[in-house]
Steps between C-alpha positions, in 0.01 A plus 500: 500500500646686227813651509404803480272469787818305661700755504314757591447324833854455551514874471243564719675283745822625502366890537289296829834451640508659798833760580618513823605883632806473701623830773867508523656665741845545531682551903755729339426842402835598309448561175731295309436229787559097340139461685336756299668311188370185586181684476539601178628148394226351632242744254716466232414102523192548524488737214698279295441097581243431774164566396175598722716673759549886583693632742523874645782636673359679793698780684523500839716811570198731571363318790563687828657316775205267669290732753178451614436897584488530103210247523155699499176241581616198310676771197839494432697778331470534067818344433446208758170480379586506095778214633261258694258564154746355261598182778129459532456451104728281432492135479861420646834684605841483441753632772838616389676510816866560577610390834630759767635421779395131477163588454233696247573836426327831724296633195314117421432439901384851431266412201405197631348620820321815317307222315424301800349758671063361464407406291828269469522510070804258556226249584494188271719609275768290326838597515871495360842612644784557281826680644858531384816614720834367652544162658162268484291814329275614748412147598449617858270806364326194374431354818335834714303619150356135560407486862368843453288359263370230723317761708360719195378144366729538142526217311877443400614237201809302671668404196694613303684680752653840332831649676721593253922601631504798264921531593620187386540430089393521294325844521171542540391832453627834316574794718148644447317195721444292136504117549720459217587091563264245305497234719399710777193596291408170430465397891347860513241376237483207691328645834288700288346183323460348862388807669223490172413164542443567878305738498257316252494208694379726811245692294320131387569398904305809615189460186452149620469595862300789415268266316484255756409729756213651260336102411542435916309820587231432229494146547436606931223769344302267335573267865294731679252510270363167478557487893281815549255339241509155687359645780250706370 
């Protein structure tokens, strides 16, 4: 092969690659919240040093409190509608969430129920927590995002765990919400490549099955064939 011809297969290789479209959500709605800037962090990354991934910040703020009167014969109102559209499309999510109260904040359980509601678009979906706060960092927000997980059948990466004390030194974000600290973006980076390489890994996991399942069906088609041919 020349190398001409070599190279132009590399480059139809690399522009092959796959990218994986990530929601992110972020549990606070302030605007100068350290959630939202670990958002915009975590695009900047992208952007600048992880390649075949895209993420989109998705608002939540919109979405009426959960009520199934606004439900009209399996509809949902624009907003929750437009919100459920962009889970639905994307390959994986990212949850910014702050911990309240020992627990995930009222406008994520909020979110994460409107999306829930059937079809469930959480369904088989990997997943990502990353949180900052006093104390542990929203370990404990952690913990319920997780179990509530379990039922809507997320997929959560375990490591690296990401729950960043944004009160001790040395400081970690400007007063606008701006993760200003290097070696908080580099564990930042460091979900990102996991939550990547996750959600890859699922994606060939769910081809293969879907293959298998096709060659068992056709291989049971052609089954029935010779037996109603048999006996003929």
């Amino acid at each position: 092969m020349s190398e001409v011809k070599r190279g132009r297969k590399m480059e139809d290789q690399e522009e092959a690659k796959p990218v994986v479209r990530v929601a992110a959500i972020s549990g606070s709605l302030r605007k100068r919240s350290n959630h939202r800037g670990l958002i915009r962090a975590a695009i900047q990354l992208c952007e600048d040093s992880i390649e075949g991934m895209q993420i989109e910040h998705i608002e939540i703020e919109q979405l009426p409190m959960l009520n199934t009167d606004l439900e009209d014969n399996g509809t949902y109102p624009p907003v929750v509608e437009a919100f459920r559209q962009k889970i639905k499309e994307a390959d994986c999510v990212l949850f910014a969430s702050p911990e309240y109260n020992f627990s995930l904040s009222a406008p994520l359980k909020n979110a994460v129920d409107w999306a829930s509601r059937p079809p469930n678009v959480w369904a088989d979906k990997p997943a990502a927590i990353i949180s900052t706060g006093g104390n542990a960092g929203g370990e404990r927000a952690h913990y319920h995002l997780r179990q509530v997980g379990v039922f809507l059948n997320l997929h959560f990466i375990n490591k690296p765990l990401f729950c960043i004390n944004a009160f001790q030194p040395p400081t970690k974000f400007d007063k606008d919400g701006n993760l200003i600290n290097e070696e908080v973006k580099e564990k930042l980076k460091q979900v990102l490549l996991a939550l990547h390489a996750f959600t890859l890994r699922l994606q060939a996991g769910m081809q293969l099955i879907l293959f298998a399942t096709s060659f068992h069906n056709h291989l049971q088609s052609k089954e029935k064939v010779s037996y109603n041919l048999s006996r003929n």
